[in-house]
């Protein structure tokens, strides 16, 4: 501000100086070439007209005329700088304090020449006017600057308010982003640097959201795979801490439902230490190939474990994966197969041993006795028949199991089929003093079945009922239509009930196993091989029906067969 003032003043002094100089010329032209009071008066008149001080100085410095007072009273002006300058260069200027008018004055002097005469005309103006002027201008400038700054401040305030709001919006946005909340759309509000930031942040949020969505899909896919797997999967770190295990693994390891298992050492989770041991060995041995161990899991299951080391992209092992297979059923089937072979051999050997024994006896002296020979031959006949039946049953069963038996399905009336069967078994029931009865509910539809197979089923069931019912007992065969649940195909239900010895509850699930007999000795005595119900079950299943047996020990047994009705 002071600089502006000084410059302003200097500029004004400059212009004023030039003007004063011009005035000095004019004044010089107008003044007579005189001195003393005459010139003083002329000077004074011009000075009032122009509003300046006029002095005329001789070449020797003597004042010839003066507008403010009498020239005689003034001292010699030879030392005034403007005078000396004008005398030398023709023109001169200076700003000084004047004792004559007691003020700071601006002097402009001009050297006037006429023939051989020389004088210096000097015009002066108090600088107070200039200073006042400058002060006023300065006031204006200050006011202007103040106004401008005020305006600037206002604008800055408004702008910074807008800026602050946008910044706050950005902060809120990034906070939501960091918290993982769904972020709203963020676009650039204006095309400035902040707008660029907004646009980039918005794009970043969109990218993050899509990445998260992709990861979630990936994760859900993995979860679904693990959930859908029939095998148990356990992943541990190298130190044996479980990091992942699926529901099936939890089930196989018999973990309580509420126990997640993650983050716990495998040794604690598995009952069988062999599992954790396998993981440990795999983790310790860098080159370990997949291995199998079989262990007793919870609830009496047999589990086969495949283990492998997990490696990162750099080939460094970072964990162990164990895949658990439930091989309980496999093991059971192996046992069943072994038992079957043993059973078959045993069942075949019993009649064969008898036949061979009696045949040898017949070949000896005992064979000569006709009566004994007849008796022995009858036994041989009985045993060979049993052998033949056994082989027939085995063939039937294996054909059924292999699906080689083709069923000739046709509508079969249940009533006549039951009558046929009872006819066939009439002699046997009469022999064991067991009474048989039938009851066919009116309106029972025919079944869609292979007639011969249906008779085979009924013969086996009624034969069992007669066999395992003491004398004086009763066997009832009943049939009725069974329209089970709505929407299901209509069925016919056949019940074979007896008042016999019954079957212990724990043996019920095993009845349809091959060679299974509750009382082996008794059954064999009665000529049974334990294949009857196995055949029944296979035939019923091949027809798309169902078999159910319930029994009370000492009271009786009820076998229920359901077969599809012929529409
Ligand atoms: N009605 C029943 N009452 C009591 N026990 C029965 C009855 N039906 C079957 N069982 C028991 O179930 C076992 C298996 O029956 P299944 O018909 O398969 O064999 P089986 O009658 O002994 O011999 P097969 O029928 O081959 O001549 C029988 O040995 C018997 O112990
Ligand atoms: Mg039987």
Coordinates of C-alpha atoms and ligand atoms in Angstrom, one line a residue:
X1 CA 0.0 0.0 0.0
X2 CA 2.7 2.6 0.9
X3 CA 4.5 1.7 -2.3
X4 CA 1.3 2.4 -4.3
X5 CA 1.0 5.8 -2.5
X6 CA 4.6 6.7 -3.2
X7 CA 4.4 5.7 -6.8
X8 CA 1.1 7.6 -7.2
X9 CA 2.6 10.7 -5.7
X10 CA 5.7 10.5 -7.8
X11 CA 3.7 10.1 -10.9
X12 CA 1.6 13.1 -10.0
X13 CA 4.6 15.2 -9.3
X14 CA 6.0 14.2 -12.7
X15 CA 2.9 15.2 -14.6
X16 CA 2.5 18.3 -12.5
X17 CA 6.1 19.2 -13.1
X18 CA 5.6 19.0 -16.9
X19 CA 2.5 21.1 -16.7
X20 CA 4.2 23.7 -14.4
X21 CA 7.0 23.9 -16.9
X22 CA 4.6 24.7 -19.7
X23 CA 3.0 27.3 -17.4
X24 CA 6.4 28.7 -16.7
X25 CA 6.8 29.2 -20.5
X26 CA 3.5 30.9 -20.8
X27 CA 4.1 33.0 -17.7
X28 CA 7.5 34.1 -19.1
X29 CA 5.9 35.1 -22.4
X30 CA 3.3 37.1 -20.6
X31 CA 5.6 38.9 -18.1
X32 CA 7.2 42.1 -19.1
X33 CA 11.0 42.4 -19.1
X34 CA 11.2 44.5 -16.0
X35 CA 12.1 44.2 -12.4
X36 CA 11.1 45.4 -8.9
X37 CA 7.5 46.3 -7.9
X38 CA 6.3 46.5 -11.6
X39 CA 7.2 42.9 -12.2
X40 CA 6.0 42.0 -8.7
X41 CA 2.5 43.2 -9.5
X42 CA 2.4 41.4 -12.9
X43 CA 3.7 38.3 -11.2
X44 CA 1.0 38.5 -8.5
X45 CA -1.8 39.0 -11.1
X46 CA -0.7 36.0 -13.1
X47 CA -0.2 33.9 -10.0
X48 CA -3.7 34.5 -8.7
X49 CA -5.1 33.6 -12.2
X50 CA -3.1 30.4 -12.4
X51 CA -3.2 29.6 -8.7
X52 CA 0.6 29.2 -8.5
X53 CA 3.6 31.1 -7.1
X54 CA 5.6 33.0 -9.8
X55 CA 9.2 34.1 -9.3
X56 CA 11.5 35.7 -11.9
X57 CA 15.2 35.4 -11.2
X58 CA 18.1 37.1 -12.9
X59 CA 21.0 35.2 -14.3
X60 CA 23.1 36.2 -11.2
X61 CA 20.5 34.8 -8.8
X62 CA 18.9 38.1 -7.8
X63 CA 15.1 37.9 -7.6
X64 CA 13.6 40.3 -10.1
X65 CA 9.9 39.7 -9.4
X66 CA 7.9 37.6 -7.0
X67 CA 4.2 37.0 -6.7
X68 CA 3.8 36.4 -2.9
X69 CA 5.7 39.5 -1.6
X70 CA 8.1 42.2 -2.7
X71 CA 11.1 40.9 -4.6
X72 CA 13.5 43.2 -2.8
X73 CA 12.9 41.4 0.5
X74 CA 14.0 38.1 -0.9
X75 CA 17.5 36.7 -0.6
X76 CA 19.7 35.7 -3.5
X77 CA 18.3 32.6 -5.3
X78 CA 21.5 31.6 -7.0
X79 CA 21.8 28.4 -4.9
X80 CA 18.3 27.0 -5.8
X81 CA 18.8 23.7 -7.6
X82 CA 15.9 24.4 -10.2
X83 CA 17.4 27.7 -10.9
X84 CA 20.9 26.4 -11.5
X85 CA 19.5 23.6 -13.6
X86 CA 17.4 25.9 -15.7
X87 CA 20.3 28.3 -16.2
X88 CA 22.5 25.4 -17.3
X89 CA 20.1 23.1 -19.3
X90 CA 17.2 25.5 -20.1
X91 CA 14.7 23.8 -17.7
X92 CA 14.8 22.6 -14.1
X93 CA 12.7 21.1 -11.5
X94 CA 12.8 20.4 -7.8
X95 CA 10.7 19.7 -4.8
X96 CA 11.7 21.4 -1.6
X97 CA 10.6 23.1 1.5
X98 CA 10.2 26.8 0.9
X99 CA 10.9 29.2 3.8
X100 CA 9.2 32.0 1.9
X101 CA 5.7 30.3 1.8
X102 CA 6.4 27.8 4.6
X103 CA 5.3 24.8 2.6
X104 CA 6.7 22.0 0.5
X105 CA 6.6 23.2 -3.1
X106 CA 7.2 21.8 -6.5
X107 CA 9.3 24.2 -8.6
X108 CA 9.6 24.3 -12.4
X109 CA 12.0 26.8 -13.8
X110 CA 12.6 27.9 -17.4
X111 CA 15.4 30.0 -18.8
X112 CA 14.0 32.8 -21.0
X113 CA 16.2 34.6 -23.4
X114 CA 15.6 37.9 -25.3
X115 CA 18.4 39.3 -27.4
X116 CA 21.3 39.2 -25.0
X117 CA 19.1 39.3 -21.9
X118 CA 18.5 36.2 -19.8
X119 CA 16.2 35.5 -16.9
X120 CA 14.7 32.4 -15.3
X121 CA 11.0 32.2 -14.8
X122 CA 10.0 29.9 -12.0
X123 CA 6.6 28.6 -11.2
X124 CA 5.8 26.8 -8.0
X125 CA 2.9 24.9 -6.6
X126 CA 2.4 23.7 -3.0
X127 CA 2.5 20.0 -2.9
X128 CA -0.2 19.8 -0.3
X129 CA -2.7 19.6 -3.1
X130 CA -0.8 16.7 -4.6
X131 CA -0.5 15.0 -1.2
X132 CA -4.2 15.5 -0.5
X133 CA -4.9 14.1 -3.9
X134 CA -2.6 11.1 -3.3
X135 CA -4.2 10.6 0.1
X136 CA -7.6 10.5 -1.5
X137 CA -6.5 8.1 -4.2
X138 CA -4.9 6.1 -1.5
X139 CA -8.2 6.0 0.4
X140 CA -9.9 4.9 -2.8
X141 CA -7.3 2.2 -3.3
X142 CA -7.6 1.0 0.3
X143 CA -11.3 0.9 0.1
X144 CA -11.1 -0.9 -3.2
X145 CA -8.7 -3.4 -1.8
X146 CA -10.8 -3.9 1.3
X147 CA -13.9 -4.4 -0.9
X148 CA -12.0 -6.8 -3.1
X149 CA -10.7 -8.8 -0.2
X150 CA -14.2 -8.9 1.3
X151 CA -15.6 -10.1 -1.9
X152 CA -12.8 -12.6 -2.2
X153 CA -13.3 -13.8 1.3
X154 CA -17.0 -14.3 0.5
X155 CA -16.3 -16.2 -2.6
X156 CA -13.7 -18.3 -0.9
X157 CA -16.1 -19.0 1.9
X158 CA -18.8 -20.1 -0.5
X159 CA -16.3 -22.2 -2.4
X160 CA -14.8 -23.8 0.6
X161 CA -18.2 -24.6 1.9
X162 CA -18.9 -26.5 -1.3
X163 CA -15.5 -28.1 -1.1
X164 CA -16.0 -29.1 2.5
X165 CA -19.4 -30.6 1.6
X166 CA -17.8 -32.6 -1.2
X167 CA -14.9 -33.7 1.0
X168 CA -17.4 -34.8 3.7
X169 CA -19.3 -36.8 1.0
X170 CA -16.1 -38.5 0.0
X171 CA -15.2 -39.3 3.6
X172 CA -18.6 -40.8 4.3
X173 CA -18.3 -42.7 1.1
X174 CA -14.9 -44.2 1.8
X175 CA -16.0 -45.0 5.4
X176 CA -18.9 -47.1 4.0
X177 CA -16.5 -48.7 1.6
X178 CA -14.1 -49.6 4.4
X179 CA -16.9 -51.0 6.5
X180 CA -17.9 -53.2 3.7
X181 CA -21.4 -51.7 3.4
X182 CA -23.0 -51.4 0.0
X183 CA -21.9 -48.1 -1.4
X184 CA -24.2 -45.8 -3.4
X185 CA -23.2 -44.6 -6.9
X186 CA -20.5 -41.9 -6.7
X187 CA -20.0 -39.8 -9.8
X188 CA -17.9 -36.7 -10.4
X189 CA -19.8 -33.6 -9.2
X190 CA -17.7 -31.2 -11.2
X191 CA -14.8 -31.6 -13.7
X192 CA -12.0 -30.6 -11.3
X193 CA -9.4 -32.5 -9.3
X194 CA -11.9 -33.4 -6.6
X195 CA -14.2 -34.6 -9.3
X196 CA -11.4 -36.8 -10.6
X197 CA -11.0 -38.2 -7.2
X198 CA -14.7 -38.8 -6.9
X199 CA -14.8 -40.6 -10.2
X200 CA -11.9 -42.8 -9.3
X201 CA -13.2 -43.6 -5.9
X202 CA -16.6 -44.5 -7.4
X203 CA -14.9 -46.7 -10.0
X204 CA -12.9 -48.3 -7.3
X205 CA -16.0 -49.0 -5.2
X206 CA -17.6 -50.6 -8.2
X207 CA -14.6 -52.8 -8.7
X208 CA -14.4 -53.8 -5.1
X209 CA -18.1 -54.6 -5.1
X210 CA -17.8 -56.8 -8.2
X211 CA -14.7 -58.5 -6.8
X212 CA -16.5 -59.2 -3.5
X213 CA -19.5 -60.5 -5.4
X214 CA -17.2 -62.8 -7.4
X215 CA -15.5 -64.0 -4.3
X216 CA -18.8 -64.7 -2.7
X217 CA -20.0 -66.7 -5.6
X218 CA -16.7 -68.6 -5.6
X219 CA -17.0 -69.2 -1.9
X220 CA -20.6 -70.4 -2.1
X221 CA -19.7 -72.7 -5.0
X222 CA -17.0 -74.2 -2.8
X223 CA -19.3 -74.5 0.1
X224 CA -21.9 -76.2 -2.1
X225 CA -19.4 -78.7 -3.4
X226 CA -18.2 -79.5 0.1
X227 CA -21.7 -79.8 1.4
X228 CA -22.8 -82.0 -1.5
X229 CA -19.8 -84.3 -1.1
X230 CA -20.4 -87.8 0.2
X231 CA -16.8 -87.8 1.5
X232 CA -15.7 -86.0 4.5
X233 CA -13.1 -83.3 3.9
X234 CA -10.7 -82.0 6.5
X235 CA -8.1 -79.4 5.8
X236 CA -5.4 -78.7 8.4
X237 CA -2.4 -76.5 8.7
X238 CA 1.0 -78.0 8.9
X239 CA 0.8 -77.8 12.7
X240 CA -2.4 -79.9 12.7
X241 CA -4.9 -77.1 13.3
X242 CA -8.1 -77.7 11.5
X243 CA -9.0 -74.9 9.1
X244 CA -11.9 -76.4 7.2
X245 CA -14.1 -79.4 7.6
X246 CA -17.4 -80.1 5.9
X247 CA -20.6 -81.4 7.4
X248 CA -19.9 -85.0 6.3
X249 CA -16.5 -84.9 8.0
X250 CA -18.2 -83.7 11.2
X251 CA -20.7 -86.5 10.9
X252 CA -18.0 -89.2 10.3
X253 CA -15.9 -87.9 13.2
X254 CA -19.1 -87.9 15.3
X255 CA -18.6 -84.3 16.4
X256 CA -21.4 -82.7 18.4
X257 CA -23.7 -80.7 16.2
X258 CA -22.9 -77.4 17.8
X259 CA -19.1 -77.9 17.5
X260 CA -17.6 -76.2 14.5
X261 CA -14.2 -77.8 14.9
X262 CA -12.3 -75.1 13.1
X263 CA -9.2 -73.7 14.8
X264 CA -8.8 -76.7 17.0
X265 CA -6.1 -79.3 16.7
X266 CA -7.1 -82.4 14.8
X267 CA -5.9 -84.7 17.7
X268 CA -8.7 -83.3 19.9
X269 CA -11.4 -83.8 17.3
X270 CA -10.7 -87.3 16.1
X271 CA -11.2 -90.2 18.5
X272 CA -8.7 -92.4 16.6
X273 CA -5.2 -91.0 17.0
X274 CA -4.3 -92.6 13.7
X275 CA -6.0 -89.7 11.8
X276 CA -3.9 -86.9 13.4
X277 CA -0.9 -89.2 13.1
X278 CA -1.5 -89.4 9.3
X279 CA -1.8 -85.6 9.1
X280 CA 1.4 -85.2 11.1
X281 CA 3.4 -87.7 9.0
X282 CA 2.2 -86.0 5.8
X283 CA 3.1 -82.6 7.1
X284 CA 6.5 -83.7 8.2
X285 CA 7.4 -85.7 5.2
X286 CA 7.9 -83.5 2.2
X287 CA 7.5 -86.1 -0.4
X288 CA 4.6 -88.0 1.2
X289 CA 2.3 -89.6 -1.3
X290 CA -1.4 -90.1 -0.6
X291 CA -1.9 -92.8 2.0
X292 CA -4.8 -94.7 3.4
X293 CA -5.6 -95.6 6.9
X294 CA -8.6 -97.3 8.2
X295 CA -9.9 -96.2 11.6
X296 CA -12.8 -96.6 13.8
X297 CA -14.7 -93.4 13.8
X298 CA -17.6 -92.6 16.0
X299 CA -20.8 -94.6 16.0
X300 CA -19.0 -97.8 15.0
X301 CA -18.1 -96.7 11.5
X302 CA -15.1 -97.7 9.5
X303 CA -13.5 -94.9 7.7
X304 CA -10.8 -94.9 5.1
X305 CA -8.7 -91.9 4.9
X306 CA -6.8 -90.5 1.9
X307 CA -4.3 -87.8 2.8
X308 CA -2.3 -85.5 0.6
X309 CA -0.1 -82.5 1.2
X310 CA -1.4 -79.1 -0.1
X311 CA 1.2 -77.0 -1.9
X312 CA 1.1 -73.4 -2.8
X313 CA 2.0 -72.1 -6.3
X314 CA 5.7 -71.9 -5.1
X315 CA 5.6 -75.6 -4.3
X316 CA 5.9 -75.0 -0.6
X317 CA 3.6 -77.2 1.5
X318 CA 1.1 -75.2 3.5
X319 CA -1.4 -77.8 4.8
X320 CA -2.8 -81.2 4.6
X321 CA -6.1 -82.4 3.2
X322 CA -7.7 -85.5 4.4
X323 CA -10.6 -87.2 2.6
X324 CA -12.6 -89.5 4.7
X325 CA -14.6 -92.3 3.0
X326 CA -17.2 -94.2 4.9
X327 CA -16.4 -97.8 4.1
X328 CA -18.6 -99.4 6.7
X329 CA -21.1 -100.7 4.1
X330 CA -18.2 -101.9 1.9
X331 CA -16.7 -103.9 4.8
X332 CA -20.1 -105.3 5.7
X333 CA -20.7 -106.4 2.1
X334 CA -17.3 -108.1 2.2
X335 CA -18.3 -109.9 5.4
X336 CA -21.6 -110.9 3.8
X337 CA -19.8 -112.3 0.7
X338 CA -17.4 -114.3 2.9
X339 CA -20.3 -115.6 4.9
X340 CA -22.3 -116.4 1.8
X341 CA -19.5 -118.6 0.4
X342 CA -19.1 -120.3 3.8
X343 CA -22.9 -120.8 4.1
X344 CA -23.3 -122.2 0.6
X345 CA -20.4 -124.6 1.1
X346 CA -21.9 -125.6 4.4
X347 CA -25.4 -126.0 3.1
X348 CA -24.2 -128.1 0.2
X349 CA -22.0 -130.3 2.3
X350 CA -24.7 -131.3 4.8
X351 CA -27.0 -133.2 2.3
X352 CA -24.0 -134.4 0.3
X353 CA -22.4 -135.9 3.5
X354 CA -25.7 -137.6 4.2
X355 CA -26.1 -138.9 0.7
X356 CA -22.5 -140.2 0.6
X357 CA -22.8 -141.8 4.0
X358 CA -26.0 -143.7 3.2
X359 CA -24.7 -144.6 -0.3
X360 CA -21.5 -146.1 1.3
X361 CA -23.6 -148.0 3.8
X362 CA -25.8 -149.4 1.0
X363 CA -22.7 -150.5 -0.9
X364 CA -21.8 -152.6 2.2
X365 CA -23.4 -155.7 3.6
X366 CA -26.4 -153.6 4.9
X367 CA -27.4 -153.1 1.3
X368 CA -28.4 -156.7 1.0
X369 CA -31.3 -156.2 3.4
X370 CA -34.1 -155.0 1.2
X371 CA -36.0 -153.2 3.9
X372 CA -33.0 -151.3 5.2
X373 CA -32.0 -150.5 1.6
X374 CA -35.4 -148.9 1.0
X375 CA -35.2 -146.8 4.1
X376 CA -31.7 -145.6 3.2
X377 CA -32.7 -144.8 -0.3
X378 CA -35.6 -142.8 1.0
X379 CA -33.2 -140.7 3.1
X380 CA -30.9 -140.3 0.0
X381 CA -33.9 -139.2 -2.0
X382 CA -34.9 -136.7 0.6
X383 CA -31.4 -135.2 0.8
X384 CA -30.9 -135.0 -3.0
X385 CA -34.3 -133.3 -3.2
X386 CA -33.1 -130.8 -0.6
X387 CA -29.9 -130.3 -2.5
X388 CA -31.9 -129.7 -5.7
X389 CA -34.1 -127.2 -3.9
X390 CA -31.1 -125.4 -2.5
X391 CA -29.5 -125.1 -5.9
X392 CA -32.8 -124.0 -7.4
X393 CA -33.2 -121.3 -4.8
X394 CA -29.6 -120.1 -5.2
X395 CA -30.1 -119.9 -9.0
X396 CA -33.4 -118.0 -8.6
X397 CA -31.8 -115.6 -6.2
X398 CA -28.7 -115.0 -8.3
X399 CA -30.9 -114.5 -11.4
X400 CA -33.0 -112.1 -9.5
X401 CA -30.0 -110.2 -8.2
X402 CA -28.4 -110.0 -11.6
X403 CA -31.6 -108.9 -13.1
X404 CA -31.7 -111.8 -15.5
X405 CA -35.2 -112.8 -14.5
X406 CA -37.6 -111.0 -16.9
X407 CA -41.0 -110.5 -15.4
X408 CA -43.9 -111.2 -17.6
X409 CA -46.2 -108.6 -16.1
X410 CA -50.0 -109.0 -16.6
X411 CA -53.0 -108.3 -14.4
X412 CA -53.3 -111.1 -11.9
X413 CA -56.3 -111.7 -9.7
X414 CA -55.1 -112.2 -6.1
X415 CA -57.9 -114.5 -5.0
X416 CA -57.3 -117.4 -7.4
X417 CA -53.5 -117.1 -6.9
X418 CA -54.0 -117.5 -3.1
X419 CA -56.3 -120.4 -3.6
X420 CA -53.8 -122.1 -5.8
X421 CA -51.1 -121.7 -3.2
X422 CA -53.2 -123.0 -0.4
X423 CA -54.2 -126.0 -2.5
X424 CA -50.5 -126.8 -3.0
X425 CA -49.7 -126.5 0.7
X426 CA -53.0 -128.2 1.9
X427 CA -51.2 -131.5 2.6
X428 CA -48.5 -129.8 4.6
X429 CA -50.9 -127.7 6.7
X430 CA -53.1 -130.7 7.3
X431 CA -50.0 -132.7 8.4
X432 CA -48.9 -130.0 10.9
X433 CA -52.5 -129.4 12.1
X434 CA -52.6 -125.7 11.1
X435 CA -55.8 -124.3 9.7
X436 CA -55.6 -121.9 6.8
X437 CA -58.2 -119.3 5.7
X438 CA -58.4 -116.5 3.1
X439 CA -60.3 -113.3 3.0
X440 CA -60.3 -111.1 -0.2
X441 CA -61.9 -107.8 0.3
X442 CA -64.6 -107.0 -2.3
X443 CA -63.4 -104.7 -5.0
X444 CA -59.7 -105.7 -4.7
X445 CA -58.2 -104.9 -8.0
X446 CA -55.9 -107.4 -9.8
X447 CA -52.2 -106.8 -9.3
X448 CA -49.8 -106.1 -12.1
X449 CA -47.4 -109.0 -11.7
X450 CA -45.7 -112.1 -13.1
X451 CA -48.2 -114.8 -12.0
X452 CA -45.6 -117.5 -11.4
X453 CA -43.4 -115.1 -9.3
X454 CA -46.4 -114.0 -7.3
X455 CA -47.2 -117.6 -6.5
X456 CA -43.6 -118.2 -5.5
X457 CA -43.8 -115.3 -3.0
X458 CA -47.1 -116.6 -1.6
X459 CA -45.8 -120.1 -1.3
X460 CA -42.7 -119.0 0.6
X461 CA -44.7 -116.8 3.0
X462 CA -47.5 -119.3 3.7
X463 CA -44.9 -122.1 3.9
X464 CA -43.1 -120.1 6.6
X465 CA -46.3 -119.4 8.4
X466 CA -47.2 -123.1 8.5
X467 CA -43.7 -124.1 9.4
X468 CA -43.3 -121.8 12.3
X469 CA -46.8 -122.3 13.8
X470 CA -47.3 -125.1 16.2
X471 CA -50.2 -127.6 15.8
X472 CA -53.6 -126.1 16.4
X473 CA -52.5 -122.7 15.1
X474 CA -54.1 -120.6 12.4
X475 CA -52.8 -118.9 9.2
X476 CA -54.8 -116.2 7.5
X477 CA -54.1 -114.8 4.1
X478 CA -55.9 -111.5 3.3
X479 CA -55.9 -109.1 0.4
X480 CA -57.4 -105.6 0.0
X481 CA -56.8 -102.6 -2.1
X482 CA -54.5 -100.1 -0.4
X483 CA -54.7 -96.6 -1.8
X484 CA -51.9 -95.4 0.3
X485 CA -51.0 -91.7 0.1
X486 CA -52.8 -89.5 -2.4
X487 CA -50.9 -89.1 -5.7
X488 CA -49.3 -92.5 -5.4
X489 CA -50.3 -95.3 -7.8
X490 CA -53.0 -97.6 -6.3
X491 CA -51.6 -100.8 -4.6
X492 CA -52.9 -104.1 -3.4
X493 CA -52.0 -105.2 0.1
X494 CA -51.6 -109.0 0.8
X495 CA -51.2 -110.0 4.5
X496 CA -50.0 -113.4 5.7
X497 CA -50.7 -113.8 9.4
X498 CA -50.0 -116.6 11.7
X499 CA -50.4 -117.4 15.4
X500 CA -46.9 -119.0 15.5
X501 CA -43.8 -118.7 17.5
X502 CA -42.9 -115.2 16.3
X503 CA -39.5 -113.6 15.6
X504 CA -37.3 -111.7 18.1
X505 CA -37.4 -108.0 17.4
X506 CA -33.6 -107.7 17.0
X507 CA -33.7 -110.3 14.2
X508 CA -36.4 -108.6 12.1
X509 CA -34.0 -106.5 10.1
X510 CA -31.9 -109.5 9.1
X511 CA -34.7 -111.8 8.0
X512 CA -34.3 -111.1 4.3
X513 CA -30.6 -111.8 4.4
X514 CA -29.5 -114.9 2.5
X515 CA -29.2 -118.0 4.8
X516 CA -30.4 -116.0 7.8
X517 CA -32.4 -118.2 10.2
X518 CA -33.5 -117.3 13.7
X519 CA -33.0 -120.8 15.0
X520 CA -30.6 -122.6 12.6
X521 CA -31.1 -126.1 14.0
X522 CA -34.8 -126.0 14.0
X523 CA -35.1 -124.4 10.6
X524 CA -32.8 -126.9 9.1
X525 CA -34.7 -129.7 10.7
X526 CA -37.8 -128.3 9.0
X527 CA -35.9 -128.4 5.7
X528 CA -35.3 -124.6 5.5
X529 CA -32.2 -123.0 4.0
X530 CA -32.9 -119.4 4.9
X531 CA -33.2 -118.3 1.3
X532 CA -37.0 -118.0 1.1
X533 CA -37.5 -114.5 2.4
X534 CA -34.5 -113.3 0.4
X535 CA -36.2 -114.5 -2.7
X536 CA -39.5 -112.9 -1.6
X537 CA -37.9 -109.6 -1.0
X538 CA -36.2 -109.6 -4.4
X539 CA -39.3 -110.5 -6.3
X540 CA -41.4 -107.9 -4.5
X541 CA -38.8 -105.2 -5.2
X542 CA -38.6 -106.2 -8.8
X543 CA -42.3 -105.6 -9.1
X544 CA -41.9 -102.2 -7.5
X545 CA -43.7 -103.2 -4.3
X546 CA -42.7 -103.3 -0.7
X547 CA -42.3 -105.9 2.0
X548 CA -42.8 -105.4 5.8
X549 CA -42.6 -107.9 8.6
X550 CA -43.7 -107.4 12.1
X551 CA -43.9 -110.0 14.8
X552 CA -44.5 -110.6 18.5
X553 CA -42.5 -113.4 20.0
X554 CA -44.8 -116.2 21.1
X555 CA -47.9 -114.6 19.6
X556 CA -47.5 -114.6 15.8
X557 CA -46.1 -112.9 12.8
X558 CA -47.6 -110.7 10.1
X559 CA -46.0 -110.3 6.7
X560 CA -47.3 -107.5 4.6
X561 CA -46.7 -107.4 0.8
X562 CA -47.7 -104.4 -1.3
X563 CA -47.8 -104.7 -5.1
X564 CA -48.9 -102.2 -7.7
X565 CA -52.5 -102.7 -8.8
X566 CA -53.3 -103.2 -12.5
X567 CA -55.1 -100.2 -13.7
Ligands
LIG1 N1 -43.9 -116.9 10.0 C1 -42.8 -117.0 10.7 N2 -42.8 -117.2 12.0 C2 -41.6 -117.3 12.7 N3 -40.4 -117.2 12.1 C3 -40.3 -117.0 10.8 C4 -41.5 -116.9 10.0 N4 -41.1 -116.7 8.7 C5 -39.7 -116.7 8.8 N5 -39.3 -116.9 10.0 C6 -37.8 -117.0 10.4 O1 -37.1 -116.4 9.4 C7 -36.1 -117.2 8.9 C8 -35.9 -117.0 7.4 O2 -37.0 -117.4 6.7 P1 -36.8 -117.9 5.3 O3 -38.1 -118.2 4.7 O4 -35.9 -117.0 4.6 O5 -36.0 -119.3 5.5 P2 -36.5 -120.7 5.9 O6 -37.9 -120.7 5.9 O7 -35.7 -121.1 7.1 O8 -35.9 -121.5 4.7 P3 -36.5 -121.6 3.2 O9 -37.7 -120.7 3.2 O10 -35.4 -121.3 2.3 O11 -36.9 -123.0 3.1 C9 -36.6 -118.6 9.2 O12 -35.5 -119.5 9.4 C10 -37.3 -118.4 10.6 O13 -36.4 -118.4 11.6
LIG2 MG1 -39.1 -120.0 4.2

